[in-house]
PDB file of C-alpha atoms and ligand atoms in Angstrom:
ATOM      1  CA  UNK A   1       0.000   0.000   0.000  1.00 81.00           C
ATOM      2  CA  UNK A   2       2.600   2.890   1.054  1.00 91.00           C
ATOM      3  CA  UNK A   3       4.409   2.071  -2.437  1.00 92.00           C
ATOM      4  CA  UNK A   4       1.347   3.066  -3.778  1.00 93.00           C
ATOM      5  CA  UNK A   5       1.172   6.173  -2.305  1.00 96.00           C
ATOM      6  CA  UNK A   6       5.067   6.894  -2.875  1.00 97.00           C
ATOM      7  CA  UNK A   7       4.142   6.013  -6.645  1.00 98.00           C
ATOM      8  CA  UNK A   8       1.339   7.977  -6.659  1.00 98.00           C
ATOM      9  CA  UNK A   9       2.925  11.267  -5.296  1.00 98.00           C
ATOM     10  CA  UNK A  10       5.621  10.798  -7.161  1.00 98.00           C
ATOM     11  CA  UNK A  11       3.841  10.893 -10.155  1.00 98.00           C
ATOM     12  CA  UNK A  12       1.342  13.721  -9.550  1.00 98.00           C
ATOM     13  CA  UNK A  13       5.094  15.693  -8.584  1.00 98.00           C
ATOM     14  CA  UNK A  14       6.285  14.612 -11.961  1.00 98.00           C
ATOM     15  CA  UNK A  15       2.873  15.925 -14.042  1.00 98.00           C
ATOM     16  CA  UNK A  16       3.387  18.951 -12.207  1.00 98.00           C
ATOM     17  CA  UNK A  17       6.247  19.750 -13.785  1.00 98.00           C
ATOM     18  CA  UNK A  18       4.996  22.851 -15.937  1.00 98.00           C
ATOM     19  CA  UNK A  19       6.593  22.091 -19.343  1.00 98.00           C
ATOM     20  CA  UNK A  20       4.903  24.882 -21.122  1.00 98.00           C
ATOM     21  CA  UNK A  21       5.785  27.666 -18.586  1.00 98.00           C
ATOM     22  CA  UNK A  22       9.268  26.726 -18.389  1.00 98.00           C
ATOM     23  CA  UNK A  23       9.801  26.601 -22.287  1.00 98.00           C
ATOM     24  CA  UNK A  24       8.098  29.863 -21.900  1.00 98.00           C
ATOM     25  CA  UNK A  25      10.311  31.533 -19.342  1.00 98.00           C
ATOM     26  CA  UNK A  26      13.290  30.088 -19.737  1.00 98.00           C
ATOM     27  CA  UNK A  27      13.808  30.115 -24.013  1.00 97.00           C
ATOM     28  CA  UNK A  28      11.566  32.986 -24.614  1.00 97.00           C
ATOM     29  CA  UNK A  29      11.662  34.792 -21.137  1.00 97.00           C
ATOM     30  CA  UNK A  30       7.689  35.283 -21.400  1.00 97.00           C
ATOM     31  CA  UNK A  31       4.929  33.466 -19.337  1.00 98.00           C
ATOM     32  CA  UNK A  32       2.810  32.134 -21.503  1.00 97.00           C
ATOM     33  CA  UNK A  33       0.006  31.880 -19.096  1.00 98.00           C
ATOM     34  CA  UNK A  34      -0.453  35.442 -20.219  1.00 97.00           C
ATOM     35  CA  UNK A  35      -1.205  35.151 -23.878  1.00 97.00           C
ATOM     36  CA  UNK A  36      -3.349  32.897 -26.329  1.00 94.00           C
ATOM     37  CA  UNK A  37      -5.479  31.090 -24.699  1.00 92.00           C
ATOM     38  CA  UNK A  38      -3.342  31.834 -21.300  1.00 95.00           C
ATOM     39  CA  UNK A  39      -3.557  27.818 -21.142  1.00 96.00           C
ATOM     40  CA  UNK A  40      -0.222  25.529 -19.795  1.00 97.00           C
ATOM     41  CA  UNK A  41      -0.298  23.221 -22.992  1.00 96.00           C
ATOM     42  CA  UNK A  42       1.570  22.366 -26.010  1.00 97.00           C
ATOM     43  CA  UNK A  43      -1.325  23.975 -28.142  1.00 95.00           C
ATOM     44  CA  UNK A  44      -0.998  27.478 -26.676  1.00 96.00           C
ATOM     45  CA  UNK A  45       2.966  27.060 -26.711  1.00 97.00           C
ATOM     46  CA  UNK A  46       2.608  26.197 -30.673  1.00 95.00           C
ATOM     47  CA  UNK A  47       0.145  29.236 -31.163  1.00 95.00           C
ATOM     48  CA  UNK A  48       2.468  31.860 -28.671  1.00 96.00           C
ATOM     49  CA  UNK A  49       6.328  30.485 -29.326  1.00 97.00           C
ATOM     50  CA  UNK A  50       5.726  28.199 -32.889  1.00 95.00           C
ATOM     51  CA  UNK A  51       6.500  24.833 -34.036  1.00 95.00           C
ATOM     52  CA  UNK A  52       9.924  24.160 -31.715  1.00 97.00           C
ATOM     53  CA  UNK A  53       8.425  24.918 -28.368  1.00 98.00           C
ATOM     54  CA  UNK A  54       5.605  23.755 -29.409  1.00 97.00           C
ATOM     55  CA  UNK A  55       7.310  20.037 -30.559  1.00 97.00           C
ATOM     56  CA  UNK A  56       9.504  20.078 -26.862  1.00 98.00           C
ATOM     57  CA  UNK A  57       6.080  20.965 -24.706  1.00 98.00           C
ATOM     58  CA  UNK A  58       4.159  18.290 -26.441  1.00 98.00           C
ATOM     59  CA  UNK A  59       7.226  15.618 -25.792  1.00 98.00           C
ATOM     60  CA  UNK A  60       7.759  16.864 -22.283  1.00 98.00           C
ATOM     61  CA  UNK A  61       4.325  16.377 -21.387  1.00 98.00           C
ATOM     62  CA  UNK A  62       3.850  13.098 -22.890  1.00 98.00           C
ATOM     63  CA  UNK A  63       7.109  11.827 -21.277  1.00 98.00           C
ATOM     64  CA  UNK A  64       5.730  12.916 -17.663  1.00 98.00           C
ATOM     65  CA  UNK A  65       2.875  10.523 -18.486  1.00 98.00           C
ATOM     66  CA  UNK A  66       4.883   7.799 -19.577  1.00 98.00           C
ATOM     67  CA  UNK A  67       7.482   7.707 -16.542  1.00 98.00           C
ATOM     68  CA  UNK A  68       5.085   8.326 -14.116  1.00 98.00           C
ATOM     69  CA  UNK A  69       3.020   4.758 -15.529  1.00 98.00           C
ATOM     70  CA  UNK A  70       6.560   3.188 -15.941  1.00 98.00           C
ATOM     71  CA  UNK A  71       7.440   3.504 -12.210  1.00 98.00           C
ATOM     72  CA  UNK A  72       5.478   0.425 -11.143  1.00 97.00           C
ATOM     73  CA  UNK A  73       7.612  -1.495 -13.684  1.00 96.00           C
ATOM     74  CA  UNK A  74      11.247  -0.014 -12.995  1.00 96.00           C
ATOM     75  CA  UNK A  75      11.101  -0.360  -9.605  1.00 96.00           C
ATOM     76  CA  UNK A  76       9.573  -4.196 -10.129  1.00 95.00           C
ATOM     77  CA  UNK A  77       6.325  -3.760  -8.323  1.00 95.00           C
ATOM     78  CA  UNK A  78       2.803  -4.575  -9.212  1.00 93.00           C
ATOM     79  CA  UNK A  79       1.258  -1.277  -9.100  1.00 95.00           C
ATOM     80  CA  UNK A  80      -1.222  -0.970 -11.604  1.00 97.00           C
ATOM     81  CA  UNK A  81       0.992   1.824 -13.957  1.00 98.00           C
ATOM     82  CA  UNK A  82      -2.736   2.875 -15.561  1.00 98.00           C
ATOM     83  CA  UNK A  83      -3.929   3.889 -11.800  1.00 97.00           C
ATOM     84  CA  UNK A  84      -0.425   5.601 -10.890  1.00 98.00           C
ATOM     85  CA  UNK A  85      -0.518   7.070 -14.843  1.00 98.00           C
ATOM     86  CA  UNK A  86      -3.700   9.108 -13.377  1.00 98.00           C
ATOM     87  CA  UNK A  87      -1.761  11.351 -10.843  1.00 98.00           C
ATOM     88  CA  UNK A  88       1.023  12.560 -13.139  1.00 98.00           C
ATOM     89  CA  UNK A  89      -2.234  13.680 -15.492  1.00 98.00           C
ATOM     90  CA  UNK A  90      -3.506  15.196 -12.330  1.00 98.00           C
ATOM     91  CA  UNK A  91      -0.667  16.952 -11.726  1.00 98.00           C
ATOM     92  CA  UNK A  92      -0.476  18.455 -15.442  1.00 98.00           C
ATOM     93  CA  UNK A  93      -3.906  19.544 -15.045  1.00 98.00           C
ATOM     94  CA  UNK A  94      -3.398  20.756 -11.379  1.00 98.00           C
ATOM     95  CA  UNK A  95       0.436  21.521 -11.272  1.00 98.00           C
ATOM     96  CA  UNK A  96       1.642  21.890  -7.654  1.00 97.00           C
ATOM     97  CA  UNK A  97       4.234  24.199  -9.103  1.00 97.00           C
ATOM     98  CA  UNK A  98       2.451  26.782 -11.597  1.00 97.00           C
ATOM     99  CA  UNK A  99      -0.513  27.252  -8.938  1.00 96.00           C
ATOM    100  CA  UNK A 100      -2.689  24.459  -9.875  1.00 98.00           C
ATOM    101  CA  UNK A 101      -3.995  25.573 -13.080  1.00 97.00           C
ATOM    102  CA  UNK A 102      -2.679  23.225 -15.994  1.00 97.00           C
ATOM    103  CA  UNK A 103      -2.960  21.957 -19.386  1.00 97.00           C
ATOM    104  CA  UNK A 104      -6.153  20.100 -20.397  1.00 98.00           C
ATOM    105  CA  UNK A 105      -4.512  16.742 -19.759  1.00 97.00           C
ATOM    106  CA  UNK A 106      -4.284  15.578 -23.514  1.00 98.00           C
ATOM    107  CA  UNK A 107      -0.253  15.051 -23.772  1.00 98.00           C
ATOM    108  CA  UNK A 108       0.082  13.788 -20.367  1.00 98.00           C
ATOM    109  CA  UNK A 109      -2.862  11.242 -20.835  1.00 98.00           C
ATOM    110  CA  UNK A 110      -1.471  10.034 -24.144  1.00 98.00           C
ATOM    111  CA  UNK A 111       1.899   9.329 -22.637  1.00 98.00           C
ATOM    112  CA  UNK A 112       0.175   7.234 -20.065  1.00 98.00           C
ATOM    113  CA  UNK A 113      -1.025   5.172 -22.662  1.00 98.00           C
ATOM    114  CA  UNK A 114       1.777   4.944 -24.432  1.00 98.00           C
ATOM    115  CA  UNK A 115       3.691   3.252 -21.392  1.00 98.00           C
ATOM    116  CA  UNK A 116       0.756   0.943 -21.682  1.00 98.00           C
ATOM    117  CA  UNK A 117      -0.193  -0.291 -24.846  1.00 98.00           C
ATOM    118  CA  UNK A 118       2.220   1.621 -28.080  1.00 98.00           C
ATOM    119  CA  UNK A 119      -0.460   0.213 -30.358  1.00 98.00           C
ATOM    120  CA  UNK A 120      -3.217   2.255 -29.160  1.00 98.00           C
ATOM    121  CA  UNK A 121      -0.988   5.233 -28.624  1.00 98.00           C
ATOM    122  CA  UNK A 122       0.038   5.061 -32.423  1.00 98.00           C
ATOM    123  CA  UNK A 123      -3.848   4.441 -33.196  1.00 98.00           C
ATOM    124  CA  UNK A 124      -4.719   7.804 -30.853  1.00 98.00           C
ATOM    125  CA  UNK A 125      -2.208   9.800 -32.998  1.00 98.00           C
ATOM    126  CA  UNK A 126      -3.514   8.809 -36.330  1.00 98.00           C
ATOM    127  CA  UNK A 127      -6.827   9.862 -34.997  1.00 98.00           C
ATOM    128  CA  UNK A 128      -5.578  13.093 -33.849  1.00 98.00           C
ATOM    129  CA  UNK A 129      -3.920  14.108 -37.356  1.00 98.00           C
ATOM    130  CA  UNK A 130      -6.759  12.986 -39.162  1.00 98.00           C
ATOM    131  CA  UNK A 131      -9.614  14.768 -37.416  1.00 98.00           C
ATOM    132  CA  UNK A 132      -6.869  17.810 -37.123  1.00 98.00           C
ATOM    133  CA  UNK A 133      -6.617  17.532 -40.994  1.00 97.00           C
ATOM    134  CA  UNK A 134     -10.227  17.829 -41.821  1.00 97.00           C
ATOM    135  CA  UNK A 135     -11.596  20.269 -38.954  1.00 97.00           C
ATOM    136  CA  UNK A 136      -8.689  22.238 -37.526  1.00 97.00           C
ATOM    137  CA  UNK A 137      -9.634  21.986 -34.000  1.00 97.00           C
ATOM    138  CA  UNK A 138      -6.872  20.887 -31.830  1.00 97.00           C
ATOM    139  CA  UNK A 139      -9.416  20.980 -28.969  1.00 98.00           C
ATOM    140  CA  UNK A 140     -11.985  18.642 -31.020  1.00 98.00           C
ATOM    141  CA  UNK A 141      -9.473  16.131 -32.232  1.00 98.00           C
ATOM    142  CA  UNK A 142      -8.159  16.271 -28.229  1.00 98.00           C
ATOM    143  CA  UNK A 143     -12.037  15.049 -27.330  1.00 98.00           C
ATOM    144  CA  UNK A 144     -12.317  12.986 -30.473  1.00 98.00           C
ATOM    145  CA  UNK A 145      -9.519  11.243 -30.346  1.00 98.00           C
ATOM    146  CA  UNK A 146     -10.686   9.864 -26.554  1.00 98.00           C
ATOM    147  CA  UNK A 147     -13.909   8.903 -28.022  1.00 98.00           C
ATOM    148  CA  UNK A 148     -11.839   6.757 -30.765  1.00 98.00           C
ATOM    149  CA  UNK A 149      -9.230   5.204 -27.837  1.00 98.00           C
ATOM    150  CA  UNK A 150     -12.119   4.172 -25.549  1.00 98.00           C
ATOM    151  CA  UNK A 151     -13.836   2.440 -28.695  1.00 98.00           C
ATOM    152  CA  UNK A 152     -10.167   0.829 -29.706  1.00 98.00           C
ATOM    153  CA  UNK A 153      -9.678   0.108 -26.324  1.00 98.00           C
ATOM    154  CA  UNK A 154     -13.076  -2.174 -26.599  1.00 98.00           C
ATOM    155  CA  UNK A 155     -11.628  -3.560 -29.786  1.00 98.00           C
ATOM    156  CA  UNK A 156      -8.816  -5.185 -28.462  1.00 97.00           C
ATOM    157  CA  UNK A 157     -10.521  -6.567 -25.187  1.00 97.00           C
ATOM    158  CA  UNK A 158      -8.072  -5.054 -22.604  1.00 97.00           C
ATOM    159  CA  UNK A 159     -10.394  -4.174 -19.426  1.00 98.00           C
ATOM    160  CA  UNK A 160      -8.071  -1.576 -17.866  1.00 97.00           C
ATOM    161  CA  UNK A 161      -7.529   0.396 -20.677  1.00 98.00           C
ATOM    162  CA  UNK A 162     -11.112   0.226 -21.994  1.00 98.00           C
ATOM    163  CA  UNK A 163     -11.665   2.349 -18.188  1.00 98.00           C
ATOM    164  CA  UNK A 164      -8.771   4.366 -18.132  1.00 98.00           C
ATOM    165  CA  UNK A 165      -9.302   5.976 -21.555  1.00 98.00           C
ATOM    166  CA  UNK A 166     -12.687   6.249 -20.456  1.00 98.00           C
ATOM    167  CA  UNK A 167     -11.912   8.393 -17.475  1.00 98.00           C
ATOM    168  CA  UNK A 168      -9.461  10.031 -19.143  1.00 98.00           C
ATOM    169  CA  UNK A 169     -11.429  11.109 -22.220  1.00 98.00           C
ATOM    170  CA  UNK A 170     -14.546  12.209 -19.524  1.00 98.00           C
ATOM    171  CA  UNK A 171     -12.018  14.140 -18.095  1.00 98.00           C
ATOM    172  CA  UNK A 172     -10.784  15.823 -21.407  1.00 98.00           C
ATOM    173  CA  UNK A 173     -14.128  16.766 -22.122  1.00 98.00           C
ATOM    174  CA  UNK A 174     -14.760  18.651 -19.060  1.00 98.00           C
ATOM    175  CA  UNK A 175     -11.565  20.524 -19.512  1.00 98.00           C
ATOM    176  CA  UNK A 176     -12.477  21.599 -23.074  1.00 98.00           C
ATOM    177  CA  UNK A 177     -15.403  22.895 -22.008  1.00 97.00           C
ATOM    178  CA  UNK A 178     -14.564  26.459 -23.122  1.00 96.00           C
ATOM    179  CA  UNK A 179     -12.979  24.969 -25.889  1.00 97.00           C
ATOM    180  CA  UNK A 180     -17.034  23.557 -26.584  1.00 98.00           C
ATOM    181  CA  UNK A 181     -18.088  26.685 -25.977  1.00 98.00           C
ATOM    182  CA  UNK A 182     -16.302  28.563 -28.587  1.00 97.00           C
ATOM    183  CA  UNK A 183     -16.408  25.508 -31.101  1.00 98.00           C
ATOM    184  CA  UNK A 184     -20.388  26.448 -31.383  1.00 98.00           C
ATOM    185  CA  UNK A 185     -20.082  29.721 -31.195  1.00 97.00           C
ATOM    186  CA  UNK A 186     -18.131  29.454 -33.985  1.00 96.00           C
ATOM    187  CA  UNK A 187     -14.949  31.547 -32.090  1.00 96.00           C
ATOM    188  CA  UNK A 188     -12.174  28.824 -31.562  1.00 96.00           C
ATOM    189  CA  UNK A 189      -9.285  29.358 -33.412  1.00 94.00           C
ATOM    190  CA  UNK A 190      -8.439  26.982 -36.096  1.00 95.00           C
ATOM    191  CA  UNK A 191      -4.931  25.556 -37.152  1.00 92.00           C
ATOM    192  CA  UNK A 192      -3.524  27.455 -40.365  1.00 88.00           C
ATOM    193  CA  UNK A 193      -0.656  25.335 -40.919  1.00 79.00           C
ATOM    194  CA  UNK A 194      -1.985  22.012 -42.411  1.00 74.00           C
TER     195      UNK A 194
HETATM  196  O1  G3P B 201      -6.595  19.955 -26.730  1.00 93.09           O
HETATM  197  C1  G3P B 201      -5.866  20.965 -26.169  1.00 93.09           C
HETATM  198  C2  G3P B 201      -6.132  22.272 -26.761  1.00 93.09           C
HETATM  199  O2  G3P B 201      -6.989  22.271 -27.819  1.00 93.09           O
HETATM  200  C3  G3P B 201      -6.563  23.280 -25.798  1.00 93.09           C
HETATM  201  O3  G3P B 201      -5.735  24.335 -25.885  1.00 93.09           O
HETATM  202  O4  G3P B 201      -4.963  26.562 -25.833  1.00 93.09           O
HETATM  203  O5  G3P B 201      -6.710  25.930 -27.505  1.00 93.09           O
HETATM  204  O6  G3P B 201      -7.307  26.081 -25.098  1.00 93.09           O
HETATM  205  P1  G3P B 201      -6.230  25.818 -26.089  1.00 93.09           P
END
């Protein structure tokens, strides 16, 4: 049980981490917090500081994901790495260290799923260029792309990840909410670039 809870804080110290801030303040000497869509993710960090800090947030934030669920593994436990996955994308979204407002848990959750099953991450980041491609919503190929790894998840019978991503993708959705918002009122900005 208490390796649980060292995992588990661990991790949620780990998702904290606030990739986007950093790349902000430290390359660019800005805080990103304070322009675009003032949001702690690799999307805003595209928009604000373009395509290299944009490339190094989204990695970062994936990576967080994927050590935190690797933990249970490298230190030869059986920790369930999908349950300890959850607190590093807690952390992202709630970052102890940028005063707990975070991204909206897309990178973070991906790499958690990469550390799980590479098959469905590769299948999650098909989705996501594809729906990108035809709509040009970040945010709705974020929300999207959960729908299509809870229904992939189904498809290849694995229990754990069928209720992860479904957590995870109820959880995207409520952070998007804004991101709904302005989708219907026709206001949220699309990509330009592909
Ligand atoms: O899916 C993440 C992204 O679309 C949200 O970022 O900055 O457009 O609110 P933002």
């Amino acid at each position: 049980m208490m390796i649980y809870v060292i995992f588990a804080i661990t991790a949620y110290m780990l998702g904290s981490i606030p990739s986007a801030l950093l790349v902000g303040k430290v390359g660019y000497n800005l805080d990103i917090r304070e322009y675009g869509s003032g949001n702690l993710g690799a999307t805003n960090t595209f928009r604000i500081l373009g395509i290299k800090a944009g490339l190094i947030v989204t990695v970062a934030d994936i990576l967080k994901g994927t050590l935190a669920a690797a933990l249970p593994v490298l230190f030869g436990t059986t920790a369930d790495p999908l349950i300890i996955g959850l607190f590093a994308v807690l952390g992202h979204t709630y970052p102890l260290f940028a005063k707990f407002k975070g991204g909206k848990a897309v990178a973070t959750s991906g790499g958690v799923i990469l550390a799980v099953s590479p098959l469905l991450f590769a299948i999650m980041v098909l989705s996501f260029l594809l729906i990108l491609k035809i709509t040009k919503y970040v945010s709705l190929s974020s929300m999207v792309t959960g729908i299509v790894a809870v229904i992939s998840s189904a498809i290849l019978q694995h229990v754990g990840l069928i209720i992860i991503t479904s957590v995870l993708t109820l959880f995207v959705i409520y952070r998007h909410r804004t991101n709904i918002k302005r989708i219907l009122n026709k206001t949220e900005p699309k990509i330009t670039w592909m």
